[in-house]
Short mmCIF file of C-alpha atoms and ligand atoms in Angstrom, two decimals:
data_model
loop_
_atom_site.label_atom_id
_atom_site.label_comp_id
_atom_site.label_asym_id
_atom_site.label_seq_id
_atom_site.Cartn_x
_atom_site.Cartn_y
_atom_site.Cartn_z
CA UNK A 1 -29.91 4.39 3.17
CA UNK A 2 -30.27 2.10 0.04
CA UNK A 3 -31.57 -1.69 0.14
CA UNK A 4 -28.20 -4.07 0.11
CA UNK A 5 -26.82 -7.45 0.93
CA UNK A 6 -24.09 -8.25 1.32
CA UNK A 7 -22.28 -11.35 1.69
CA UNK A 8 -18.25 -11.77 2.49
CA UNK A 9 -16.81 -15.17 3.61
CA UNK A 10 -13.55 -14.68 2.97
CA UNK A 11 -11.78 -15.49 6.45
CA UNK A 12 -8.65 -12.94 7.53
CA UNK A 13 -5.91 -14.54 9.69
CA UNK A 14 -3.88 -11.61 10.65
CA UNK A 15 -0.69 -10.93 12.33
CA UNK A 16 3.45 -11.85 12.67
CA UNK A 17 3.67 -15.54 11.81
CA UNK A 18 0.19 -16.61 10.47
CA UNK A 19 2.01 -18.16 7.58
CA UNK A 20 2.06 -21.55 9.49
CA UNK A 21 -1.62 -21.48 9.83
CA UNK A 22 -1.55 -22.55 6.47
CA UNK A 23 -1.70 -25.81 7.60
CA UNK A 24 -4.92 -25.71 9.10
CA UNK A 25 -6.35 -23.69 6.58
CA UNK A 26 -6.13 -25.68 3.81
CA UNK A 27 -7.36 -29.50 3.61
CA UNK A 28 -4.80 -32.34 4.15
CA UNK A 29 -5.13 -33.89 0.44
CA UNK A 30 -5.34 -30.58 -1.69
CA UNK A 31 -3.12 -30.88 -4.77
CA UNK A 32 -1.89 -27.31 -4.59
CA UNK A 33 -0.84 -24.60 -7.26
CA UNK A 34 1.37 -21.65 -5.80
CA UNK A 35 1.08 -18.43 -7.82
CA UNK A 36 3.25 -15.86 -7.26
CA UNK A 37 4.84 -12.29 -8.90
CA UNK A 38 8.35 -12.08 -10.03
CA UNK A 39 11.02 -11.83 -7.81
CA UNK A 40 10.10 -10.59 -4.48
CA UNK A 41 8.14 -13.72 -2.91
CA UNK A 42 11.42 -15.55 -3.28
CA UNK A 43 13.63 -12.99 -2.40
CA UNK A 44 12.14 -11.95 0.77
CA UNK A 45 11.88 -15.72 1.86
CA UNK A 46 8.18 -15.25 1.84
CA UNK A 47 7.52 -18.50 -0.85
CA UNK A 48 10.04 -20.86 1.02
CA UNK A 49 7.86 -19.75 4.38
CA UNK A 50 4.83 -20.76 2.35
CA UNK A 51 5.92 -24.10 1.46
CA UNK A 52 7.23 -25.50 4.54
CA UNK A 53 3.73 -24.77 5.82
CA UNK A 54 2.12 -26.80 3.49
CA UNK A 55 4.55 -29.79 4.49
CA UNK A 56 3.77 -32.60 2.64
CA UNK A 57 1.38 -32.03 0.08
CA UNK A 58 1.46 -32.06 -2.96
CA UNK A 59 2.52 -28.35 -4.69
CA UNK A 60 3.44 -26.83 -8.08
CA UNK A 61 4.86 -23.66 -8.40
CA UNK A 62 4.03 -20.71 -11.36
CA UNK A 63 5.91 -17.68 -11.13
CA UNK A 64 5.85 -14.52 -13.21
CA UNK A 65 2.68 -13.01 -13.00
CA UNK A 66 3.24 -9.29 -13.70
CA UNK A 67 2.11 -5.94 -11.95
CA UNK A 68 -1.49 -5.77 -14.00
CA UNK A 69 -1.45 -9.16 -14.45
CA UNK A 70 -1.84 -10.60 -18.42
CA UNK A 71 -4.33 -12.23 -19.46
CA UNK A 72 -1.96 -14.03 -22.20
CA UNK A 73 0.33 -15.03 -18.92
CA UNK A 74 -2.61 -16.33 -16.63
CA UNK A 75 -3.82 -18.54 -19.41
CA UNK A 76 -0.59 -20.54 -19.01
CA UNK A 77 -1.49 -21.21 -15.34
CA UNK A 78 -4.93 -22.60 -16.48
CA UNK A 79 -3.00 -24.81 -19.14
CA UNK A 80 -0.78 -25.99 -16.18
CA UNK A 81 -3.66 -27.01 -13.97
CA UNK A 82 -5.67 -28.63 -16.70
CA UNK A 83 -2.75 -31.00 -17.12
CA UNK A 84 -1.21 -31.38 -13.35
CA UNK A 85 -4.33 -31.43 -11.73
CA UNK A 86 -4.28 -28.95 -8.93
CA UNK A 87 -6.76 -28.35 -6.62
CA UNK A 88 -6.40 -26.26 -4.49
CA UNK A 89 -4.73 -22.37 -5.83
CA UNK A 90 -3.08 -20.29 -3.22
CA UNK A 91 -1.65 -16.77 -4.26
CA UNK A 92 1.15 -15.04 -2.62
CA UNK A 93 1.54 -11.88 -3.99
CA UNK A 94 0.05 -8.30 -4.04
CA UNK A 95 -3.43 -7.42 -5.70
CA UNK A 96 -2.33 -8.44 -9.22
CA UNK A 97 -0.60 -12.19 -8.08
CA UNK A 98 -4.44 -11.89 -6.38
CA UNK A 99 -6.17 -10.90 -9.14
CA UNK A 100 -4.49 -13.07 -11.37
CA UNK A 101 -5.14 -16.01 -9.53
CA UNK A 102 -9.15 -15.10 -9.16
CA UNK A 103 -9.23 -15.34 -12.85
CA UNK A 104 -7.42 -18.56 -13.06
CA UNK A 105 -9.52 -20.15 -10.38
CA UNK A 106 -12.79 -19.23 -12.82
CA UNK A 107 -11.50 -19.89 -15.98
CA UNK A 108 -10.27 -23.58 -15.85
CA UNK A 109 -13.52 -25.29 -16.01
CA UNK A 110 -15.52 -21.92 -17.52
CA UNK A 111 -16.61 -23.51 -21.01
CA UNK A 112 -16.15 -21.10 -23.67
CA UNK A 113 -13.43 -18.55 -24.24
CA UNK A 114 -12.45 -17.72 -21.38
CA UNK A 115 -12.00 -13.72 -22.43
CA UNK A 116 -15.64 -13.54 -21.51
CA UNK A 117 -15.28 -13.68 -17.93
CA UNK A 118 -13.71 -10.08 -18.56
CA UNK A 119 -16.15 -9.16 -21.28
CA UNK A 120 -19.25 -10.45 -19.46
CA UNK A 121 -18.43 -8.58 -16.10
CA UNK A 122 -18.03 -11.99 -14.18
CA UNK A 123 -21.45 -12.80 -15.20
CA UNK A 124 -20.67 -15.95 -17.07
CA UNK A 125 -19.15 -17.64 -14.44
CA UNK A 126 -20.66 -20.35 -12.94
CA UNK A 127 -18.09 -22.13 -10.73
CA UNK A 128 -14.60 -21.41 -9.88
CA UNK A 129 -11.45 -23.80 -7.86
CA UNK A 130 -10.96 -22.61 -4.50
CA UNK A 131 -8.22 -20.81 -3.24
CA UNK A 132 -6.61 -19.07 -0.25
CA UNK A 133 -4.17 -15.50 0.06
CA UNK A 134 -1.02 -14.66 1.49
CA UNK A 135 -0.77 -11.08 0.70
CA UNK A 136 2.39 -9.06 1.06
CA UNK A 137 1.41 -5.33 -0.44
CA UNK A 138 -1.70 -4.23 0.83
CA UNK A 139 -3.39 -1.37 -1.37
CA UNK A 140 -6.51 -3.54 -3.70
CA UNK A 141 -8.29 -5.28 -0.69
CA UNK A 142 -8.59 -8.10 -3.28
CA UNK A 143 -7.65 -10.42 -0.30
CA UNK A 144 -10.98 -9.77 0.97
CA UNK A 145 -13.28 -9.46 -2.21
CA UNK A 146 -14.81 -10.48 -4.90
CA UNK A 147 -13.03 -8.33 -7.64
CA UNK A 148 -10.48 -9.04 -10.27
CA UNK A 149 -8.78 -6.58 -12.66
CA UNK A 150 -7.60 -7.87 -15.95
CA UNK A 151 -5.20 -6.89 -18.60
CA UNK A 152 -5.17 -7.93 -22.31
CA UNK A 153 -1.85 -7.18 -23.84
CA UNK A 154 -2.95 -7.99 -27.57
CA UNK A 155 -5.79 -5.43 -27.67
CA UNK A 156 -5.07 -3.11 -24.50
CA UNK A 157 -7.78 -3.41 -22.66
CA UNK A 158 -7.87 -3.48 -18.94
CA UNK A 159 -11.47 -4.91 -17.44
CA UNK A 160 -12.82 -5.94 -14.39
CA UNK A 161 -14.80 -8.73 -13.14
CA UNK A 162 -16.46 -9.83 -9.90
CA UNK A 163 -18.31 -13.26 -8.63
CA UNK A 164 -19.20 -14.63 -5.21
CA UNK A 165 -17.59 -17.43 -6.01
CA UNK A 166 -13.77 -15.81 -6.33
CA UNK A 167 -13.75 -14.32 -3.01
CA UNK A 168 -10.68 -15.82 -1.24
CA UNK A 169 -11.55 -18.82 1.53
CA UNK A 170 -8.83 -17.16 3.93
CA UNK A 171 -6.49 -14.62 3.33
CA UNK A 172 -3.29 -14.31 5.54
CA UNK A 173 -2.04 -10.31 5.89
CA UNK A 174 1.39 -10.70 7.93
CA UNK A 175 2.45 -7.04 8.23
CA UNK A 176 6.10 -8.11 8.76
CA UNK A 177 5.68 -9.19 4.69
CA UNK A 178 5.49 -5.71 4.10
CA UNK A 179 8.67 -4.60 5.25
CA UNK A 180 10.30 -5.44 1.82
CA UNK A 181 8.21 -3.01 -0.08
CA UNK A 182 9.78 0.01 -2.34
CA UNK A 183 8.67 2.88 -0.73
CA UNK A 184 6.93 3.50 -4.67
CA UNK A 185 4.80 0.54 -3.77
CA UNK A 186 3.78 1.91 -0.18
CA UNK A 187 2.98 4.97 -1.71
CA UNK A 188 0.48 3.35 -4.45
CA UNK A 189 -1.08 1.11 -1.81
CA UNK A 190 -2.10 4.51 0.50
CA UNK A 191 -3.17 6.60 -2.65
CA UNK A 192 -5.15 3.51 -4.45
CA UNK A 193 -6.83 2.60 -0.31
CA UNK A 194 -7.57 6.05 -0.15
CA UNK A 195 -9.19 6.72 -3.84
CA UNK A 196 -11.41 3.18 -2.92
CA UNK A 197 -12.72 4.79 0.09
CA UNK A 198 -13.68 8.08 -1.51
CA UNK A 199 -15.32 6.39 -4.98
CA UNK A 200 -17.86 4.86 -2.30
CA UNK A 201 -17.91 7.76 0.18
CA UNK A 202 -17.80 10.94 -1.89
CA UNK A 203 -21.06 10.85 -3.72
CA UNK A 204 -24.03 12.59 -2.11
CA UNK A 205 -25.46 12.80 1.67
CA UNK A 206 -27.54 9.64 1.82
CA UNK A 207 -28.42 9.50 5.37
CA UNK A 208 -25.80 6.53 5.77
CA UNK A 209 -24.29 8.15 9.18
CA UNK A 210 -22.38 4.68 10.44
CA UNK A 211 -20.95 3.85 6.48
CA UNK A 212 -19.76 7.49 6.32
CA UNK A 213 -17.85 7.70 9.93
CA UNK A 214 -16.44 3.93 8.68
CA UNK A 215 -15.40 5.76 5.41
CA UNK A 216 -14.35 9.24 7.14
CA UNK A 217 -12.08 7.11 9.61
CA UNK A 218 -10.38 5.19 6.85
CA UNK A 219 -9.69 8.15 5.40
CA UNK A 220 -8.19 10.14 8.33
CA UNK A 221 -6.17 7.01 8.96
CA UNK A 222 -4.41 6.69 5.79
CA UNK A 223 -3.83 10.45 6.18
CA UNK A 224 -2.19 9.67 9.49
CA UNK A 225 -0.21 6.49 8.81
CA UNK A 226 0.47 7.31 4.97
CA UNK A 227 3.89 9.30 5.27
CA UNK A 228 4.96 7.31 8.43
CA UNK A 229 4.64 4.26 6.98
CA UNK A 230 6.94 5.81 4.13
CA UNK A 231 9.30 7.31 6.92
CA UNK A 232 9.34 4.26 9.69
CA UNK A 233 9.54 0.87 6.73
CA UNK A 234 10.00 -1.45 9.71
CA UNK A 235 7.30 -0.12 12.48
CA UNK A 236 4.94 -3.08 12.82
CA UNK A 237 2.15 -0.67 14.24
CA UNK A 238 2.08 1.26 10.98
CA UNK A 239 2.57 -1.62 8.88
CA UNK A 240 -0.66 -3.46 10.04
CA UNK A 241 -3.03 -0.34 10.33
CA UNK A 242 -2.32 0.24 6.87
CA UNK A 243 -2.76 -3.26 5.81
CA UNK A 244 -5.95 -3.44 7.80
CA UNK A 245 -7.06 -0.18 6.48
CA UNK A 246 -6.95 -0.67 2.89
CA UNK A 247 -8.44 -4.21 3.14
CA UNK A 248 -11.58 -2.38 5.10
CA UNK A 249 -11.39 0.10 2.32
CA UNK A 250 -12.63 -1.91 -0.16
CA UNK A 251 -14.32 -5.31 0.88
CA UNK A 252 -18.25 -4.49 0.72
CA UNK A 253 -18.41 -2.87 4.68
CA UNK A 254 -18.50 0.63 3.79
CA UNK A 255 -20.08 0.60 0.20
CA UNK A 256 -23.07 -0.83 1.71
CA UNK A 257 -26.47 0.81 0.73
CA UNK A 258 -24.64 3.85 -0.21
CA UNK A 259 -24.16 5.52 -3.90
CA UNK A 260 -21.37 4.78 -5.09
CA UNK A 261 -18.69 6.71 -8.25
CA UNK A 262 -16.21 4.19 -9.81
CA UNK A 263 -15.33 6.83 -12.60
CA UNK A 264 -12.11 7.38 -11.23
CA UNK A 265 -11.04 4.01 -11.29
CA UNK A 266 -12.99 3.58 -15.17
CA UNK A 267 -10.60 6.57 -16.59
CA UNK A 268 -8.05 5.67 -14.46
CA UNK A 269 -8.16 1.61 -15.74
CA UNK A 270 -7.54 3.29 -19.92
CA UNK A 271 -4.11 5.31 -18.55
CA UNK A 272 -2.87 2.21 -17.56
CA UNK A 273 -3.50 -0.07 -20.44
CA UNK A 274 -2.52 2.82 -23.10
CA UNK A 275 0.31 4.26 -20.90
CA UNK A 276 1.80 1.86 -18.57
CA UNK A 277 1.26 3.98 -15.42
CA UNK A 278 0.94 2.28 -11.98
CA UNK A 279 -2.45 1.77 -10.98
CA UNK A 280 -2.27 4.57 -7.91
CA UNK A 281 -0.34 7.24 -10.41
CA UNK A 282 -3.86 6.95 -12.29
CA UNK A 283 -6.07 7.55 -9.77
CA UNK A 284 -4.02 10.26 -8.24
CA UNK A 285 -4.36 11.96 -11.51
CA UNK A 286 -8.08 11.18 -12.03
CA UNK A 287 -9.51 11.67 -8.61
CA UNK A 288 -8.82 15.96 -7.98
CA UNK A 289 -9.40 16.65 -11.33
CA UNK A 290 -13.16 14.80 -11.21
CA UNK A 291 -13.63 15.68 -7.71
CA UNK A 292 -13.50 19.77 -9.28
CA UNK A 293 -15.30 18.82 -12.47
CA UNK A 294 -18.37 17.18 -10.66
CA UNK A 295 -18.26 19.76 -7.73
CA UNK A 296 -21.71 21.11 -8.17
CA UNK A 297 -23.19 17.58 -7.88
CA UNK A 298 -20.82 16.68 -4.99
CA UNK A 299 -20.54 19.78 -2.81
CA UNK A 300 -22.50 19.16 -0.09
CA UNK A 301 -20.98 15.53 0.14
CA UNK A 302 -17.28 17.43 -0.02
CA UNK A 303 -18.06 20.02 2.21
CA UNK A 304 -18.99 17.03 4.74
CA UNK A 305 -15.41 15.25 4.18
CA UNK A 306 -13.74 18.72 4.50
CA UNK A 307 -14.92 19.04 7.69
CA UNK A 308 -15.01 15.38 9.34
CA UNK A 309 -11.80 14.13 6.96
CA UNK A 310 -9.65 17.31 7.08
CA UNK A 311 -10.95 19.65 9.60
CA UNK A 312 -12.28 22.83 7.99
CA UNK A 313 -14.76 24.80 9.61
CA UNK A 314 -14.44 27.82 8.14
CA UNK A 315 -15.87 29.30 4.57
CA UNK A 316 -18.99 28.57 2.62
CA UNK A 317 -19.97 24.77 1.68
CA UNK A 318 -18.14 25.65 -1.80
CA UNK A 319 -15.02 27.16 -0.37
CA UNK A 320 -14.44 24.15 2.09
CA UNK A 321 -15.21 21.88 -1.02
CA UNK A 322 -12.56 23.54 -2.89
CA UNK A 323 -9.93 23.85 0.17
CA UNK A 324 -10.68 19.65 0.83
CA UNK A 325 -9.69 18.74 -3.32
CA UNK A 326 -6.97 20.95 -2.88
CA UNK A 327 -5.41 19.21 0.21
CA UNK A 328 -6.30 16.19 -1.41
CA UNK A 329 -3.99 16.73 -3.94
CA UNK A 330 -1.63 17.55 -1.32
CA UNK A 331 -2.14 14.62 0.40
CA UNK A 332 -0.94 12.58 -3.00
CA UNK A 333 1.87 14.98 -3.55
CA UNK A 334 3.35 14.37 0.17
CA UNK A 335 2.53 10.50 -0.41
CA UNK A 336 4.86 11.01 -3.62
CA UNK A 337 2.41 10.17 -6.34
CA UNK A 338 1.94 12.76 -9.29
CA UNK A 339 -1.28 14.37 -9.90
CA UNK A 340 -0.71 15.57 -13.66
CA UNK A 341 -0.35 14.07 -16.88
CA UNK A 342 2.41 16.38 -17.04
CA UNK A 343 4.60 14.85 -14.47
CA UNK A 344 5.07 11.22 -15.67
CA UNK A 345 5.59 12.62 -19.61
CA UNK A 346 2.42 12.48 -21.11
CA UNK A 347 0.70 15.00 -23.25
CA UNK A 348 -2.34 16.32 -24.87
CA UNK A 349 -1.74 13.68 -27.23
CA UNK A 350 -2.83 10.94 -24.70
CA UNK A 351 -6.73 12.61 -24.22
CA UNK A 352 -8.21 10.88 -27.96
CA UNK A 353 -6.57 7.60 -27.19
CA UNK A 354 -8.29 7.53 -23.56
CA UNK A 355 -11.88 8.60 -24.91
CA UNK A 356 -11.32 6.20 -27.63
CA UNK A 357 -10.63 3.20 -25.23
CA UNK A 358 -13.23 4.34 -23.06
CA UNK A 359 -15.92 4.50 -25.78
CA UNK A 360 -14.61 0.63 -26.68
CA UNK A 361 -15.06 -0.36 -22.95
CA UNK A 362 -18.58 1.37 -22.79
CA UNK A 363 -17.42 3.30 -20.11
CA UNK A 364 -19.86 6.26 -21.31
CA UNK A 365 -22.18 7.07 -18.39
CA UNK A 366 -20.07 6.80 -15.20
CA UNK A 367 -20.19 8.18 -11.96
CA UNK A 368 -23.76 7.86 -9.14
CA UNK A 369 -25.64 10.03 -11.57
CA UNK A 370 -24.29 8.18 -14.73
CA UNK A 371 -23.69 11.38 -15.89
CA UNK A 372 -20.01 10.99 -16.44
CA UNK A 373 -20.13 10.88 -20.43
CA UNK A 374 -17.30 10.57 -22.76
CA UNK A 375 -17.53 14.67 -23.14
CA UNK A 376 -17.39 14.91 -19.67
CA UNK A 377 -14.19 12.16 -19.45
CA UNK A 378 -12.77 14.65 -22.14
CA UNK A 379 -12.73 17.08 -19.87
CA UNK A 380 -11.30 15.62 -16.79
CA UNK A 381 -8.51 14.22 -18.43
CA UNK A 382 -7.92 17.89 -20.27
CA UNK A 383 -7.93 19.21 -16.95
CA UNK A 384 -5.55 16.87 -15.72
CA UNK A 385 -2.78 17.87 -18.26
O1 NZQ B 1 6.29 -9.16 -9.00
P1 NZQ B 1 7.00 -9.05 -7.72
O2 NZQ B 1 8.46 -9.30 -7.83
O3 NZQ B 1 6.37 -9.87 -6.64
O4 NZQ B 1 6.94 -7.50 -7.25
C1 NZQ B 1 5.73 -6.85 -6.92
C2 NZQ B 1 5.25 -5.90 -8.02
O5 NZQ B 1 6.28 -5.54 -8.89
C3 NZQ B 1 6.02 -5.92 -5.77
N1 NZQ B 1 5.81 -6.52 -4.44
C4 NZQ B 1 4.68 -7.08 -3.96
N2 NZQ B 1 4.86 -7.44 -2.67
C5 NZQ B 1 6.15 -7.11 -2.34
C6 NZQ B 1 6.76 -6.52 -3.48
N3 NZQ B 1 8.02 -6.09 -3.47
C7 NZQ B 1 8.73 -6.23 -2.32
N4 NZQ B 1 8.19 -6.75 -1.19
C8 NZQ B 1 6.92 -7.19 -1.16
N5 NZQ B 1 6.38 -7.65 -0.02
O6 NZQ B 1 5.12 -4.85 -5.92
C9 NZQ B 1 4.84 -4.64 -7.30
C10 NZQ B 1 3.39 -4.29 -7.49
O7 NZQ B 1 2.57 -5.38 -7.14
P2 NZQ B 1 1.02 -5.41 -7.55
O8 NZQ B 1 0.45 -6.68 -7.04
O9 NZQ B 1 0.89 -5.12 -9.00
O10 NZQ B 1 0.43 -4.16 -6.77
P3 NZQ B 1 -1.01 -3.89 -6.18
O11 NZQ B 1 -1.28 -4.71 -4.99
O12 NZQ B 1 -1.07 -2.42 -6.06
O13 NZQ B 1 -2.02 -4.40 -7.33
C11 NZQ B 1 -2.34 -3.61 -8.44
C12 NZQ B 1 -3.34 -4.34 -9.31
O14 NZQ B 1 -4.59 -4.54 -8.63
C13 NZQ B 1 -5.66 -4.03 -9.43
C14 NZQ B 1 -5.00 -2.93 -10.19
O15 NZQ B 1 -5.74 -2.52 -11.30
C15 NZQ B 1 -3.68 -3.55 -10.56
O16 NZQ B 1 -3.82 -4.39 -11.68
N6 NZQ B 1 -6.80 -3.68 -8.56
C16 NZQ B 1 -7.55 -4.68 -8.04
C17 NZQ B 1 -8.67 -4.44 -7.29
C18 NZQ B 1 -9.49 -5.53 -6.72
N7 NZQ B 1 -9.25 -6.77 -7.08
O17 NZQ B 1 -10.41 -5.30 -5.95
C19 NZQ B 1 -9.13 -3.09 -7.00
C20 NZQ B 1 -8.13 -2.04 -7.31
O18 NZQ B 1 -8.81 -0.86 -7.59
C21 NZQ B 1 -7.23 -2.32 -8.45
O19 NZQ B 1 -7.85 -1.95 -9.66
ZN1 ZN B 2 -7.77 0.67 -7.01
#
């Protein structure tokens, strides 16, 4: 196992009805912003919920943060709150009203332009307003971490940033809140829970035994729950393992002190500022096509998830490694997310533009062995046609 700390004060309140808790949660005289999506918070009743909770304080309200949330859009909210004088920021939304709001909370007293949060990883950031969750789509785990994904319309780029000081003071996860979903939207949150769990599980045996039964039981959960949450839209059960399950998926627990390969979510990041795909449809096309290309360096560690995450016990290490990508593909398929360029119209024409953006992003040695070069990005998108 590797050295690690790891730190997570972000405080879950889970469960039917935990919207009024938002009373307690946040203090008496906070001066507080709102930020939600487009239509949905109000539609479902979910932002009327939200502000009879916070009675009488002070709120302000900014709407219209999109799915990959804009740079150009969240710079308005920072605008806002220079002038009003909020606070106190509280998000209700799914990973990109989330996300969105992370960057907001850094960027109104970051001196500077404020791009550089993106550009600088997070590292510039020295202080950020603090702010609370009520998530309704659970897929990012964003409720419970310290990561924020970023898009720039102007020059289509999509980066990421972290900081210890954007996790979330409390985030709310009220399964009931998911009932409203499109069943496209259910289907991303499974595939993009699942994809997080493998980019820190499927590396290479690191004698981690507790982080990989953590990972391998995420993983045969979402598996389980995945096409009955799509089937049953109103079973509570399902609802909250699958909204507990992809905020485990991705808030530190099971990356801890284990190698870890974000190069699906690094190629997958380009489709979706070039292309406009959903964030899942990326990584479902990404993940079996690297999974095959980097199978010499990641056979033992597939042959280990064939067995614990899928149940093969027959064949040689590579033959199980091969029969688990396979069913992993499957697995996407049945979910109802497309694992080919192919499928959602896009053609060779697409692979220059990707290495391109890549090569802008320095996103040229990816992967737990860095090894994951722009050649080798060539090649996994190729396959992926
Ligand atoms: O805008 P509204 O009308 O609210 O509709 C949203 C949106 O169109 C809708 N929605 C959300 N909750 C709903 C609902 N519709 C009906 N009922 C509800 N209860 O769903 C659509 C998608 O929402 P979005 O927030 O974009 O989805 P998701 O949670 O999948 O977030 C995706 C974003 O998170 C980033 C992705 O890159 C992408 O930008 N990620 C963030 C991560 C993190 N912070 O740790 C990690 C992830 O890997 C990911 O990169
Ligand atoms: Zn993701």
């Amino acid at each position: 196992m590797n050295n690690f700390e790891l730190y997570n004060p972000t405080r879950i309140v889970f469960g039917e009805g935990k919207i009024i808790e938002l009373d307690r949660l946040i203090p008496k005289d906070a001066k507080v912003l709102i930020l939600f999506g487009g239509e949905s918070a109000r539609k479902s009743g979910t932002l009327d919920e939200v502000e009879q909770a916070l009675g009488n304080r002070e709120i302000g309200l900014f709407g219209g943060i999109e799915a990959n949330p804009r740079y150009e859009t969240l710079i308005k909210a920072v605008t806002k709150i220079q002038k009003e004088g909020y606070d106190y920021l509280l998000a209700v939304g799914g990973g990109s009203v989330i996300d969105g709001t992370k960057f907001v909370a850094a960027a109104v007293n970051f001196e500077g332009d404020s791009w550089d949060i993106l550009t600088s990883g997070g590292k510039k950031i020295t202080s950020a307003l603090p702010f609370g969750t009520v998530l309704t789509l659970p897929a990012t785990g964003s409720e419970m971490n310290k990561g924020s994904v970023i898009t720039r319309e102007e020059t289509h780029s999509k980066r990421a940033f972290q900081h210890d000081s954007v996790y979330p003071q409390f985030s709310i996860l009220d399964p009931v809140k998911t009932f409203t979903l499109p069943p496209r939207q259910i289907s991303n949150g499974v595939v993009d829970a699942f994809v997080h769990t493998m980019e820190q599980y499927l590396t290479y045996p690191a004698n981690a035994p507790v982080q990989d039964v953590f990972a391998e039981g995420l993983l045969r959960t979402l598996i389980d729950i995945g096409p009955k949450a799509l089937a049953n839209p109103q079973d509570y059960d399902i609802r909250a393992s699958l909204m507990w399950t992809a905020t485990l998926a991705l808030n530190g627990l099971i990356g801890a002190g284990v190698p870890q390969d974000w190069s699906t979510h690094m190629l997958g990041h380009e489709i979706t500022a070039l292309y406009n795909l959903d964030h899942a449809q990326t990584l479902a096309i990404v993940l079996p096509a690297m999974l095959l290309e980097k199978l010499p360096q990641k056979q033992a560690k597939l042959a280990q998830y064939a067995e614990q995450v899928w149940g093969i016990r027959e064949g040689s290490e590579k033959e199980k490694a091969l029969r688990a990508i396979e069913l992993t593909r499957q697995f996407f398929e049945t979910m109802e997310v497309k694992t080919y360029f192919h499928d959602y119209n896009l053609n060779q024409e697409v692979i220059e533009p990707l290495i391109e953006s890549l090569a802008k992003n320095g996103m040229t040695q990816l992967g737990e062995h860095q090894d994951i070069t722009l050649d080798v990005s060539r090649r996994v998108y190729t396959a992926a046609l």
